[in-house]
């Protein structure tokens, strides 16, 4: 394992402890300009997110109606009633985004898939960097507001659904995750920089609870005039 990654995982609770758990749950509140760009309405009502740690799966409740939830995996997305009745579903969901640009409108299934893979990525970071098939290398450090952040570049295999195959993860002197860069392939591939803060301890695992994503300029700096996506996490528990 990459030496820096090993230290980062230890600082976040350690792989041994992480592997004792199978699931993480959190309350999420979401906002930002991105949803309106996609023709969607996003309220700030709290929702409950469940993410699997052994397989790539996720679900958010409620979704679209009080008695509905999502069921996400890398090769399928569904909207279901709480009793399991299928409202809508799609196999090979990534194909739904073929030809999409940033302003292409999304259906509820598009939104459900994006929510599933994005929150799975966030709630398993940085431990997802130790998954089989994920390539990790340290690249040049980054200066952010006078601080020097070390940076890991990850290359994800095709079997993992996430924003893009290459992503950068930035860590401060305490080895806290502070920033996450990626391309949003499902929305035309635009460059994004997500700032991460407010670290808490949840069952011995260090978790960042505040995320703010912006467009990223050609110089790598975040264009902070518009918050594209805002996510606040609370009530986090591992089982």
PDB file of N, CA and C in Angstrom, residues 38-136:
ATOM      1  N   UNK A  38     -30.167  21.049 -13.540  1.00  0.00           N
ATOM      2  CA  UNK A  38     -30.670  19.787 -14.087  1.00  0.00           C
ATOM      3  C   UNK A  38     -32.192  19.735 -14.135  1.00  0.00           C
ATOM      4  N   UNK A  39     -32.861  20.859 -13.856  1.00  0.00           N
ATOM      5  CA  UNK A  39     -34.310  20.908 -13.912  1.00  0.00           C
ATOM      6  C   UNK A  39     -34.994  20.247 -12.740  1.00  0.00           C
ATOM      7  N   UNK A  40     -34.289  20.138 -11.605  1.00  0.00           N
ATOM      8  CA  UNK A  40     -34.812  19.467 -10.423  1.00  0.00           C
ATOM      9  C   UNK A  40     -35.044  20.468  -9.299  1.00  0.00           C
ATOM     10  N   UNK A  41     -35.944  20.151  -8.410  1.00  0.00           N
ATOM     11  CA  UNK A  41     -36.180  20.943  -7.199  1.00  0.00           C
ATOM     12  C   UNK A  41     -35.556  20.195  -6.034  1.00  0.00           C
ATOM     13  N   UNK A  42     -34.720  20.875  -5.262  1.00  0.00           N
ATOM     14  CA  UNK A  42     -34.077  20.266  -4.099  1.00  0.00           C
ATOM     15  C   UNK A  42     -34.486  21.016  -2.843  1.00  0.00           C
ATOM     16  N   UNK A  43     -35.180  20.339  -1.950  1.00  0.00           N
ATOM     17  CA  UNK A  43     -35.515  20.967  -0.676  1.00  0.00           C
ATOM     18  C   UNK A  43     -34.430  20.618   0.344  1.00  0.00           C
ATOM     19  N   UNK A  44     -34.525  21.221   1.518  1.00  0.00           N
ATOM     20  CA  UNK A  44     -33.524  20.981   2.559  1.00  0.00           C
ATOM     21  C   UNK A  44     -34.050  20.074   3.665  1.00  0.00           C
ATOM     22  N   UNK A  45     -35.027  19.239   3.325  1.00  0.00           N
ATOM     23  CA  UNK A  45     -35.539  18.281   4.309  1.00  0.00           C
ATOM     24  C   UNK A  45     -34.489  17.213   4.586  1.00  0.00           C
ATOM     25  N   UNK A  46     -34.293  16.853   5.844  1.00  0.00           N
ATOM     26  CA  UNK A  46     -33.339  15.779   6.157  1.00  0.00           C
ATOM     27  C   UNK A  46     -33.808  14.443   5.575  1.00  0.00           C
ATOM     28  N   UNK A  47     -32.863  13.667   5.083  1.00  0.00           N
ATOM     29  CA  UNK A  47     -33.118  12.329   4.574  1.00  0.00           C
ATOM     30  C   UNK A  47     -32.112  11.368   5.189  1.00  0.00           C
ATOM     31  N   UNK A  48     -32.459  10.091   5.162  1.00  0.00           N
ATOM     32  CA  UNK A  48     -31.600   9.087   5.769  1.00  0.00           C
ATOM     33  C   UNK A  48     -30.886   8.301   4.675  1.00  0.00           C
ATOM     34  N   UNK A  49     -29.568   8.292   4.736  1.00  0.00           N
ATOM     35  CA  UNK A  49     -28.730   7.621   3.738  1.00  0.00           C
ATOM     36  C   UNK A  49     -28.111   6.378   4.355  1.00  0.00           C
ATOM     37  N   UNK A  50     -28.165   5.286   3.619  1.00  0.00           N
ATOM     38  CA  UNK A  50     -27.532   4.032   4.036  1.00  0.00           C
ATOM     39  C   UNK A  50     -26.583   3.592   2.938  1.00  0.00           C
ATOM     40  N   UNK A  51     -25.345   3.262   3.329  1.00  0.00           N
ATOM     41  CA  UNK A  51     -24.308   2.897   2.363  1.00  0.00           C
ATOM     42  C   UNK A  51     -23.659   1.598   2.806  1.00  0.00           C
ATOM     43  N   UNK A  52     -23.522   0.660   1.881  1.00  0.00           N
ATOM     44  CA  UNK A  52     -22.834  -0.589   2.165  1.00  0.00           C
ATOM     45  C   UNK A  52     -21.331  -0.429   2.062  1.00  0.00           C
ATOM     46  N   UNK A  53     -20.602  -1.115   2.923  1.00  0.00           N
ATOM     47  CA  UNK A  53     -19.141  -1.021   2.940  1.00  0.00           C
ATOM     48  C   UNK A  53     -18.467  -2.235   2.302  1.00  0.00           C
ATOM     49  N   UNK A  54     -19.185  -3.341   2.159  1.00  0.00           N
ATOM     50  CA  UNK A  54     -18.602  -4.545   1.561  1.00  0.00           C
ATOM     51  C   UNK A  54     -18.920  -4.642   0.068  1.00  0.00           C
ATOM     52  N   UNK A  55     -20.066  -4.106  -0.322  1.00  0.00           N
ATOM     53  CA  UNK A  55     -20.446  -4.031  -1.736  1.00  0.00           C
ATOM     54  C   UNK A  55     -20.839  -2.589  -2.042  1.00  0.00           C
ATOM     55  N   UNK A  56     -20.795  -2.226  -3.323  1.00  0.00           N
ATOM     56  CA  UNK A  56     -21.184  -0.873  -3.690  1.00  0.00           C
ATOM     57  C   UNK A  56     -22.705  -0.809  -3.801  1.00  0.00           C
ATOM     58  N   UNK A  57     -23.325  -0.374  -2.729  1.00  0.00           N
ATOM     59  CA  UNK A  57     -24.777  -0.226  -2.694  1.00  0.00           C
ATOM     60  C   UNK A  57     -25.120   0.956  -1.795  1.00  0.00           C
ATOM     61  N   UNK A  58     -26.275   1.563  -2.051  1.00  0.00           N
ATOM     62  CA  UNK A  58     -26.702   2.710  -1.257  1.00  0.00           C
ATOM     63  C   UNK A  58     -28.201   2.886  -1.407  1.00  0.00           C
ATOM     64  N   UNK A  59     -28.800   3.578  -0.419  1.00  0.00           N
ATOM     65  CA  UNK A  59     -30.226   3.869  -0.464  1.00  0.00           C
ATOM     66  C   UNK A  59     -30.489   5.141   0.320  1.00  0.00           C
ATOM     67  N   UNK A  60     -31.422   5.964  -0.183  1.00  0.00           N
ATOM     68  CA  UNK A  60     -31.838   7.163   0.533  1.00  0.00           C
ATOM     69  C   UNK A  60     -33.346   7.109   0.728  1.00  0.00           C
ATOM     70  N   UNK A  61     -33.791   7.517   1.918  1.00  0.00           N
ATOM     71  CA  UNK A  61     -35.209   7.504   2.288  1.00  0.00           C
ATOM     72  C   UNK A  61     -35.561   8.815   2.981  1.00  0.00           C
ATOM     73  N   UNK A  62     -36.654   9.485   2.620  1.00  0.00           N
ATOM     74  CA  UNK A  62     -37.544   9.196   1.494  1.00  0.00           C
ATOM     75  C   UNK A  62     -36.963   9.739   0.186  1.00  0.00           C
ATOM     76  N   UNK A  63     -37.549   9.322  -0.937  1.00  0.00           N
ATOM     77  CA  UNK A  63     -37.109   9.805  -2.244  1.00  0.00           C
ATOM     78  C   UNK A  63     -38.327   9.981  -3.138  1.00  0.00           C
ATOM     79  N   UNK A  64     -38.699  11.230  -3.386  1.00  0.00           N
ATOM     80  CA  UNK A  64     -39.809  11.526  -4.291  1.00  0.00           C
ATOM     81  C   UNK A  64     -41.182  11.466  -3.655  1.00  0.00           C
ATOM     82  N   UNK A  65     -41.317  10.680  -2.607  1.00  0.00           N
ATOM     83  CA  UNK A  65     -42.576  10.555  -1.862  1.00  0.00           C
ATOM     84  C   UNK A  65     -42.236   9.985  -0.499  1.00  0.00           C
ATOM     85  N   UNK A  66     -43.081  10.234   0.506  1.00  0.00           N
ATOM     86  CA  UNK A  66     -42.761   9.750   1.860  1.00  0.00           C
ATOM     87  C   UNK A  66     -42.592   8.240   1.952  1.00  0.00           C
ATOM     88  N   UNK A  67     -43.245   7.485   1.054  1.00  0.00           N
ATOM     89  CA  UNK A  67     -43.193   6.023   1.131  1.00  0.00           C
ATOM     90  C   UNK A  67     -42.274   5.416   0.085  1.00  0.00           C
ATOM     91  N   UNK A  68     -41.283   6.204  -0.405  1.00  0.00           N
ATOM     92  CA  UNK A  68     -40.377   5.711  -1.430  1.00  0.00           C
ATOM     93  C   UNK A  68     -38.920   5.837  -0.999  1.00  0.00           C
ATOM     94  N   UNK A  69     -38.090   4.996  -1.586  1.00  0.00           N
ATOM     95  CA  UNK A  69     -36.655   5.005  -1.341  1.00  0.00           C
ATOM     96  C   UNK A  69     -35.937   4.637  -2.631  1.00  0.00           C
ATOM     97  N   UNK A  70     -34.606   4.790  -2.645  1.00  0.00           N
ATOM     98  CA  UNK A  70     -33.816   4.355  -3.786  1.00  0.00           C
ATOM     99  C   UNK A  70     -33.081   3.061  -3.439  1.00  0.00           C
ATOM    100  N   UNK A  71     -32.695   2.333  -4.484  1.00  0.00           N
ATOM    101  CA  UNK A  71     -31.859   1.146  -4.334  1.00  0.00           C
ATOM    102  C   UNK A  71     -30.786   1.229  -5.418  1.00  0.00           C
ATOM    103  N   UNK A  72     -29.570   1.590  -5.000  1.00  0.00           N
ATOM    104  CA  UNK A  72     -28.464   1.790  -5.937  1.00  0.00           C
ATOM    105  C   UNK A  72     -27.447   0.668  -5.830  1.00  0.00           C
ATOM    106  N   UNK A  73     -26.978   0.200  -6.982  1.00  0.00           N
ATOM    107  CA  UNK A  73     -25.759  -0.586  -7.094  1.00  0.00           C
ATOM    108  C   UNK A  73     -25.093  -0.153  -8.395  1.00  0.00           C
ATOM    109  N   UNK A  74     -23.857  -0.605  -8.618  1.00  0.00           N
ATOM    110  CA  UNK A  74     -23.113  -0.121  -9.773  1.00  0.00           C
ATOM    111  C   UNK A  74     -23.798  -0.456 -11.097  1.00  0.00           C
ATOM    112  N   UNK A  75     -24.560  -1.553 -11.145  1.00  0.00           N
ATOM    113  CA  UNK A  75     -25.170  -1.976 -12.406  1.00  0.00           C
ATOM    114  C   UNK A  75     -26.691  -1.864 -12.424  1.00  0.00           C
ATOM    115  N   UNK A  76     -27.269  -1.220 -11.395  1.00  0.00           N
ATOM    116  CA  UNK A  76     -28.735  -1.076 -11.364  1.00  0.00           C
ATOM    117  C   UNK A  76     -29.108   0.084 -10.466  1.00  0.00           C
ATOM    118  N   UNK A  77     -30.170   0.804 -10.890  1.00  0.00           N
ATOM    119  CA  UNK A  77     -30.760   1.823 -10.027  1.00  0.00           C
ATOM    120  C   UNK A  77     -32.263   1.617 -10.029  1.00  0.00           C
ATOM    121  N   UNK A  78     -32.886   1.777  -8.870  1.00  0.00           N
ATOM    122  CA  UNK A  78     -34.333   1.621  -8.771  1.00  0.00           C
ATOM    123  C   UNK A  78     -34.889   2.612  -7.762  1.00  0.00           C
ATOM    124  N   UNK A  79     -36.124   2.991  -7.995  1.00  0.00           N
ATOM    125  CA  UNK A  79     -36.933   3.705  -7.009  1.00  0.00           C
ATOM    126  C   UNK A  79     -38.015   2.724  -6.576  1.00  0.00           C
ATOM    127  N   UNK A  80     -38.126   2.530  -5.270  1.00  0.00           N
ATOM    128  CA  UNK A  80     -39.020   1.508  -4.748  1.00  0.00           C
ATOM    129  C   UNK A  80     -39.933   2.095  -3.668  1.00  0.00           C
ATOM    130  N   UNK A  81     -41.082   1.462  -3.485  1.00  0.00           N
ATOM    131  CA  UNK A  81     -41.880   1.701  -2.300  1.00  0.00           C
ATOM    132  C   UNK A  81     -41.169   1.075  -1.103  1.00  0.00           C
ATOM    133  N   UNK A  82     -41.519   1.514   0.091  1.00  0.00           N
ATOM    134  CA  UNK A  82     -40.864   0.982   1.276  1.00  0.00           C
ATOM    135  C   UNK A  82     -41.088  -0.518   1.443  1.00  0.00           C
ATOM    136  N   UNK A  83     -42.150  -1.055   0.836  1.00  0.00           N
ATOM    137  CA  UNK A  83     -42.404  -2.500   0.905  1.00  0.00           C
ATOM    138  C   UNK A  83     -41.679  -3.265  -0.192  1.00  0.00           C
ATOM    139  N   UNK A  84     -40.872  -2.572  -1.015  1.00  0.00           N
ATOM    140  CA  UNK A  84     -40.104  -3.222  -2.068  1.00  0.00           C
ATOM    141  C   UNK A  84     -40.736  -3.175  -3.442  1.00  0.00           C
ATOM    142  N   UNK A  85     -41.959  -2.705  -3.568  1.00  0.00           N
ATOM    143  CA  UNK A  85     -42.592  -2.580  -4.874  1.00  0.00           C
ATOM    144  C   UNK A  85     -41.798  -1.615  -5.744  1.00  0.00           C
ATOM    145  N   UNK A  86     -41.504  -2.009  -6.974  1.00  0.00           N
ATOM    146  CA  UNK A  86     -40.685  -1.191  -7.856  1.00  0.00           C
ATOM    147  C   UNK A  86     -41.530  -0.105  -8.522  1.00  0.00           C
ATOM    148  N   UNK A  87     -41.078   1.137  -8.391  1.00  0.00           N
ATOM    149  CA  UNK A  87     -41.719   2.274  -9.051  1.00  0.00           C
ATOM    150  C   UNK A  87     -41.086   2.500 -10.413  1.00  0.00           C
ATOM    151  N   UNK A  88     -39.746   2.453 -10.471  1.00  0.00           N
ATOM    152  CA  UNK A  88     -38.992   2.610 -11.715  1.00  0.00           C
ATOM    153  C   UNK A  88     -37.626   1.985 -11.500  1.00  0.00           C
ATOM    154  N   UNK A  89     -37.037   1.428 -12.570  1.00  0.00           N
ATOM    155  CA  UNK A  89     -35.715   0.843 -12.450  1.00  0.00           C
ATOM    156  C   UNK A  89     -35.008   0.879 -13.792  1.00  0.00           C
ATOM    157  N   UNK A  90     -33.684   0.728 -13.724  1.00  0.00           N
ATOM    158  CA  UNK A  90     -32.877   0.703 -14.938  1.00  0.00           C
ATOM    159  C   UNK A  90     -31.603  -0.109 -14.680  1.00  0.00           C
ATOM    160  N   UNK A  91     -31.355  -1.089 -15.542  1.00  0.00           N
ATOM    161  CA  UNK A  91     -30.078  -1.777 -15.529  1.00  0.00           C
ATOM    162  C   UNK A  91     -29.091  -0.985 -16.387  1.00  0.00           C
ATOM    163  N   UNK A  92     -27.793  -1.207 -16.176  1.00  0.00           N
ATOM    164  CA  UNK A  92     -26.757  -0.449 -16.872  1.00  0.00           C
ATOM    165  C   UNK A  92     -27.049   1.044 -16.807  1.00  0.00           C
ATOM    166  N   UNK A  93     -27.219   1.590 -15.596  1.00  0.00           N
ATOM    167  CA  UNK A  93     -27.711   2.968 -15.465  1.00  0.00           C
ATOM    168  C   UNK A  93     -26.763   4.024 -16.015  1.00  0.00           C
ATOM    169  N   UNK A  94     -25.477   3.741 -16.100  1.00  0.00           N
ATOM    170  CA  UNK A  94     -24.547   4.762 -16.610  1.00  0.00           C
ATOM    171  C   UNK A  94     -24.886   5.140 -18.042  1.00  0.00           C
ATOM    172  N   UNK A  95     -25.467   4.205 -18.797  1.00  0.00           N
ATOM    173  CA  UNK A  95     -25.827   4.487 -20.180  1.00  0.00           C
ATOM    174  C   UNK A  95     -26.913   5.552 -20.286  1.00  0.00           C
ATOM    175  N   UNK A  96     -27.657   5.792 -19.198  1.00  0.00           N
ATOM    176  CA  UNK A  96     -28.691   6.837 -19.228  1.00  0.00           C
ATOM    177  C   UNK A  96     -28.095   8.216 -19.503  1.00  0.00           C
ATOM    178  N   UNK A  97     -26.793   8.390 -19.239  1.00  0.00           N
ATOM    179  CA  UNK A  97     -26.164   9.700 -19.324  1.00  0.00           C
ATOM    180  C   UNK A  97     -25.394   9.906 -20.628  1.00  0.00           C
ATOM    181  N   UNK A  98     -25.475   8.962 -21.541  1.00  0.00           N
ATOM    182  CA  UNK A  98     -24.760   9.103 -22.810  1.00  0.00           C
ATOM    183  C   UNK A  98     -25.204  10.378 -23.528  1.00  0.00           C
ATOM    184  N   UNK A  99     -24.244  11.195 -23.942  1.00  0.00           N
ATOM    185  CA  UNK A  99     -24.542  12.432 -24.661  1.00  0.00           C
ATOM    186  C   UNK A  99     -24.971  13.589 -23.787  1.00  0.00           C
ATOM    187  N   UNK A 100     -24.991  13.407 -22.478  1.00  0.00           N
ATOM    188  CA  UNK A 100     -25.431  14.471 -21.583  1.00  0.00           C
ATOM    189  C   UNK A 100     -24.404  15.592 -21.481  1.00  0.00           C
ATOM    190  N   UNK A 101     -24.916  16.814 -21.350  1.00  0.00           N
ATOM    191  CA  UNK A 101     -24.118  17.983 -21.022  1.00  0.00           C
ATOM    192  C   UNK A 101     -24.550  18.490 -19.651  1.00  0.00           C
ATOM    193  N   UNK A 102     -23.921  19.560 -19.174  1.00  0.00           N
ATOM    194  CA  UNK A 102     -24.259  20.048 -17.837  1.00  0.00           C
ATOM    195  C   UNK A 102     -25.733  20.417 -17.724  1.00  0.00           C
ATOM    196  N   UNK A 103     -26.312  20.987 -18.773  1.00  0.00           N
ATOM    197  CA  UNK A 103     -27.685  21.491 -18.687  1.00  0.00           C
ATOM    198  C   UNK A 103     -28.729  20.471 -19.134  1.00  0.00           C
ATOM    199  N   UNK A 104     -28.328  19.257 -19.481  1.00  0.00           N
ATOM    200  CA  UNK A 104     -29.303  18.240 -19.875  1.00  0.00           C
ATOM    201  C   UNK A 104     -30.203  17.903 -18.681  1.00  0.00           C
ATOM    202  N   UNK A 105     -31.520  18.009 -18.829  1.00  0.00           N
ATOM    203  CA  UNK A 105     -32.409  17.718 -17.683  1.00  0.00           C
ATOM    204  C   UNK A 105     -32.289  16.270 -17.224  1.00  0.00           C
ATOM    205  N   UNK A 106     -32.509  16.071 -15.936  1.00  0.00           N
ATOM    206  CA  UNK A 106     -32.471  14.734 -15.340  1.00  0.00           C
ATOM    207  C   UNK A 106     -33.862  14.306 -14.902  1.00  0.00           C
ATOM    208  N   UNK A 107     -34.102  13.004 -15.011  1.00  0.00           N
ATOM    209  CA  UNK A 107     -35.293  12.376 -14.450  1.00  0.00           C
ATOM    210  C   UNK A 107     -35.002  11.935 -13.016  1.00  0.00           C
ATOM    211  N   UNK A 108     -36.028  11.483 -12.278  1.00  0.00           N
ATOM    212  CA  UNK A 108     -35.763  10.961 -10.937  1.00  0.00           C
ATOM    213  C   UNK A 108     -34.753   9.808 -10.919  1.00  0.00           C
ATOM    214  N   UNK A 109     -34.738   8.957 -11.946  1.00  0.00           N
ATOM    215  CA  UNK A 109     -33.771   7.860 -11.972  1.00  0.00           C
ATOM    216  C   UNK A 109     -32.341   8.374 -12.143  1.00  0.00           C
ATOM    217  N   UNK A 110     -32.151   9.399 -12.981  1.00  0.00           N
ATOM    218  CA  UNK A 110     -30.828  10.021 -13.095  1.00  0.00           C
ATOM    219  C   UNK A 110     -30.358  10.513 -11.728  1.00  0.00           C
ATOM    220  N   UNK A 111     -31.248  11.232 -11.076  1.00  0.00           N
ATOM    221  CA  UNK A 111     -30.903  11.804  -9.768  1.00  0.00           C
ATOM    222  C   UNK A 111     -30.599  10.707  -8.745  1.00  0.00           C
ATOM    223  N   UNK A 112     -31.391   9.635  -8.764  1.00  0.00           N
ATOM    224  CA  UNK A 112     -31.191   8.552  -7.805  1.00  0.00           C
ATOM    225  C   UNK A 112     -29.841   7.882  -8.007  1.00  0.00           C
ATOM    226  N   UNK A 113     -29.448   7.672  -9.262  1.00  0.00           N
ATOM    227  CA  UNK A 113     -28.151   7.052  -9.540  1.00  0.00           C
ATOM    228  C   UNK A 113     -27.009   7.954  -9.087  1.00  0.00           C
ATOM    229  N   UNK A 114     -27.106   9.246  -9.418  1.00  0.00           N
ATOM    230  CA  UNK A 114     -26.066  10.187  -9.010  1.00  0.00           C
ATOM    231  C   UNK A 114     -25.949  10.225  -7.484  1.00  0.00           C
ATOM    232  N   UNK A 115     -27.071  10.324  -6.815  1.00  0.00           N
ATOM    233  CA  UNK A 115     -27.060  10.337  -5.348  1.00  0.00           C
ATOM    234  C   UNK A 115     -26.410   9.077  -4.794  1.00  0.00           C
ATOM    235  N   UNK A 116     -26.743   7.923  -5.383  1.00  0.00           N
ATOM    236  CA  UNK A 116     -26.220   6.664  -4.871  1.00  0.00           C
ATOM    237  C   UNK A 116     -24.716   6.567  -4.974  1.00  0.00           C
ATOM    238  N   UNK A 117     -24.168   6.810  -6.168  1.00  0.00           N
ATOM    239  CA  UNK A 117     -22.722   6.638  -6.293  1.00  0.00           C
ATOM    240  C   UNK A 117     -21.962   7.752  -5.587  1.00  0.00           C
ATOM    241  N   UNK A 118     -22.513   8.977  -5.606  1.00  0.00           N
ATOM    242  CA  UNK A 118     -21.805  10.094  -4.967  1.00  0.00           C
ATOM    243  C   UNK A 118     -21.722   9.899  -3.459  1.00  0.00           C
ATOM    244  N   UNK A 119     -22.835   9.589  -2.809  1.00  0.00           N
ATOM    245  CA  UNK A 119     -22.801   9.417  -1.355  1.00  0.00           C
ATOM    246  C   UNK A 119     -22.048   8.157  -0.964  1.00  0.00           C
ATOM    247  N   UNK A 120     -22.087   7.129  -1.786  1.00  0.00           N
ATOM    248  CA  UNK A 120     -21.244   5.960  -1.510  1.00  0.00           C
ATOM    249  C   UNK A 120     -19.775   6.383  -1.519  1.00  0.00           C
ATOM    250  N   UNK A 121     -19.378   7.169  -2.525  1.00  0.00           N
ATOM    251  CA  UNK A 121     -17.992   7.645  -2.611  1.00  0.00           C
ATOM    252  C   UNK A 121     -17.617   8.451  -1.378  1.00  0.00           C
ATOM    253  N   UNK A 122     -18.480   9.398  -0.980  1.00  0.00           N
ATOM    254  CA  UNK A 122     -18.142  10.299   0.123  1.00  0.00           C
ATOM    255  C   UNK A 122     -18.087   9.563   1.463  1.00  0.00           C
ATOM    256  N   UNK A 123     -19.055   8.676   1.696  1.00  0.00           N
ATOM    257  CA  UNK A 123     -19.134   8.026   3.002  1.00  0.00           C
ATOM    258  C   UNK A 123     -18.145   6.869   3.158  1.00  0.00           C
ATOM    259  N   UNK A 124     -17.500   6.469   2.073  1.00  0.00           N
ATOM    260  CA  UNK A 124     -16.447   5.453   2.182  1.00  0.00           C
ATOM    261  C   UNK A 124     -15.047   6.051   2.030  1.00  0.00           C
ATOM    262  N   UNK A 125     -14.956   7.361   1.810  1.00  0.00           N
ATOM    263  CA  UNK A 125     -13.634   8.011   1.701  1.00  0.00           C
ATOM    264  C   UNK A 125     -13.028   8.191   3.094  1.00  0.00           C
ATOM    265  N   UNK A 126     -11.704   8.003   3.233  1.00  0.00           N
ATOM    266  CA  UNK A 126     -10.733   7.635   2.197  1.00  0.00           C
ATOM    267  C   UNK A 126     -10.510   6.135   2.062  1.00  0.00           C
ATOM    268  N   UNK A 127     -11.303   5.300   2.764  1.00  0.00           N
ATOM    269  CA  UNK A 127     -11.035   3.865   2.774  1.00  0.00           C
ATOM    270  C   UNK A 127     -11.270   3.221   1.412  1.00  0.00           C
ATOM    271  N   UNK A 128     -12.094   3.827   0.557  1.00  0.00           N
ATOM    272  CA  UNK A 128     -12.293   3.264  -0.775  1.00  0.00           C
ATOM    273  C   UNK A 128     -10.996   3.238  -1.578  1.00  0.00           C
ATOM    274  N   UNK A 129     -10.007   4.048  -1.177  1.00  0.00           N
ATOM    275  CA  UNK A 129      -8.731   4.074  -1.898  1.00  0.00           C
ATOM    276  C   UNK A 129      -7.939   2.785  -1.697  1.00  0.00           C
ATOM    277  N   UNK A 130      -8.325   1.980  -0.710  1.00  0.00           N
ATOM    278  CA  UNK A 130      -7.651   0.709  -0.461  1.00  0.00           C
ATOM    279  C   UNK A 130      -8.391  -0.471  -1.095  1.00  0.00           C
ATOM    280  N   UNK A 131      -9.441  -0.203  -1.872  1.00  0.00           N
ATOM    281  CA  UNK A 131     -10.183  -1.290  -2.502  1.00  0.00           C
ATOM    282  C   UNK A 131      -9.354  -1.960  -3.592  1.00  0.00           C
ATOM    283  N   UNK A 132      -9.569  -3.259  -3.834  1.00  0.00           N
ATOM    284  CA  UNK A 132      -8.855  -3.943  -4.914  1.00  0.00           C
ATOM    285  C   UNK A 132      -9.099  -3.251  -6.264  1.00  0.00           C
ATOM    286  N   UNK A 133      -8.054  -3.084  -7.025  1.00  0.00           N
ATOM    287  CA  UNK A 133      -8.168  -2.489  -8.355  1.00  0.00           C
ATOM    288  C   UNK A 133      -8.031  -0.990  -8.393  1.00  0.00           C
ATOM    289  N   UNK A 134      -8.049  -0.309  -7.233  1.00  0.00           N
ATOM    290  CA  UNK A 134      -7.894   1.145  -7.202  1.00  0.00           C
ATOM    291  C   UNK A 134      -6.396   1.466  -7.165  1.00  0.00           C
ATOM    292  N   UNK A 135      -5.928   2.210  -8.156  1.00  0.00           N
ATOM    293  CA  UNK A 135      -4.536   2.630  -8.184  1.00  0.00           C
ATOM    294  C   UNK A 135      -4.372   3.961  -7.470  1.00  0.00           C
ATOM    295  N   UNK A 136      -3.329   4.087  -6.649  1.00  0.00           N
ATOM    296  CA  UNK A 136      -3.109   5.304  -5.866  1.00  0.00           C
ATOM    297  C   UNK A 136      -1.646   5.716  -5.982  1.00  0.00           C
TER     298      UNK A 136
END
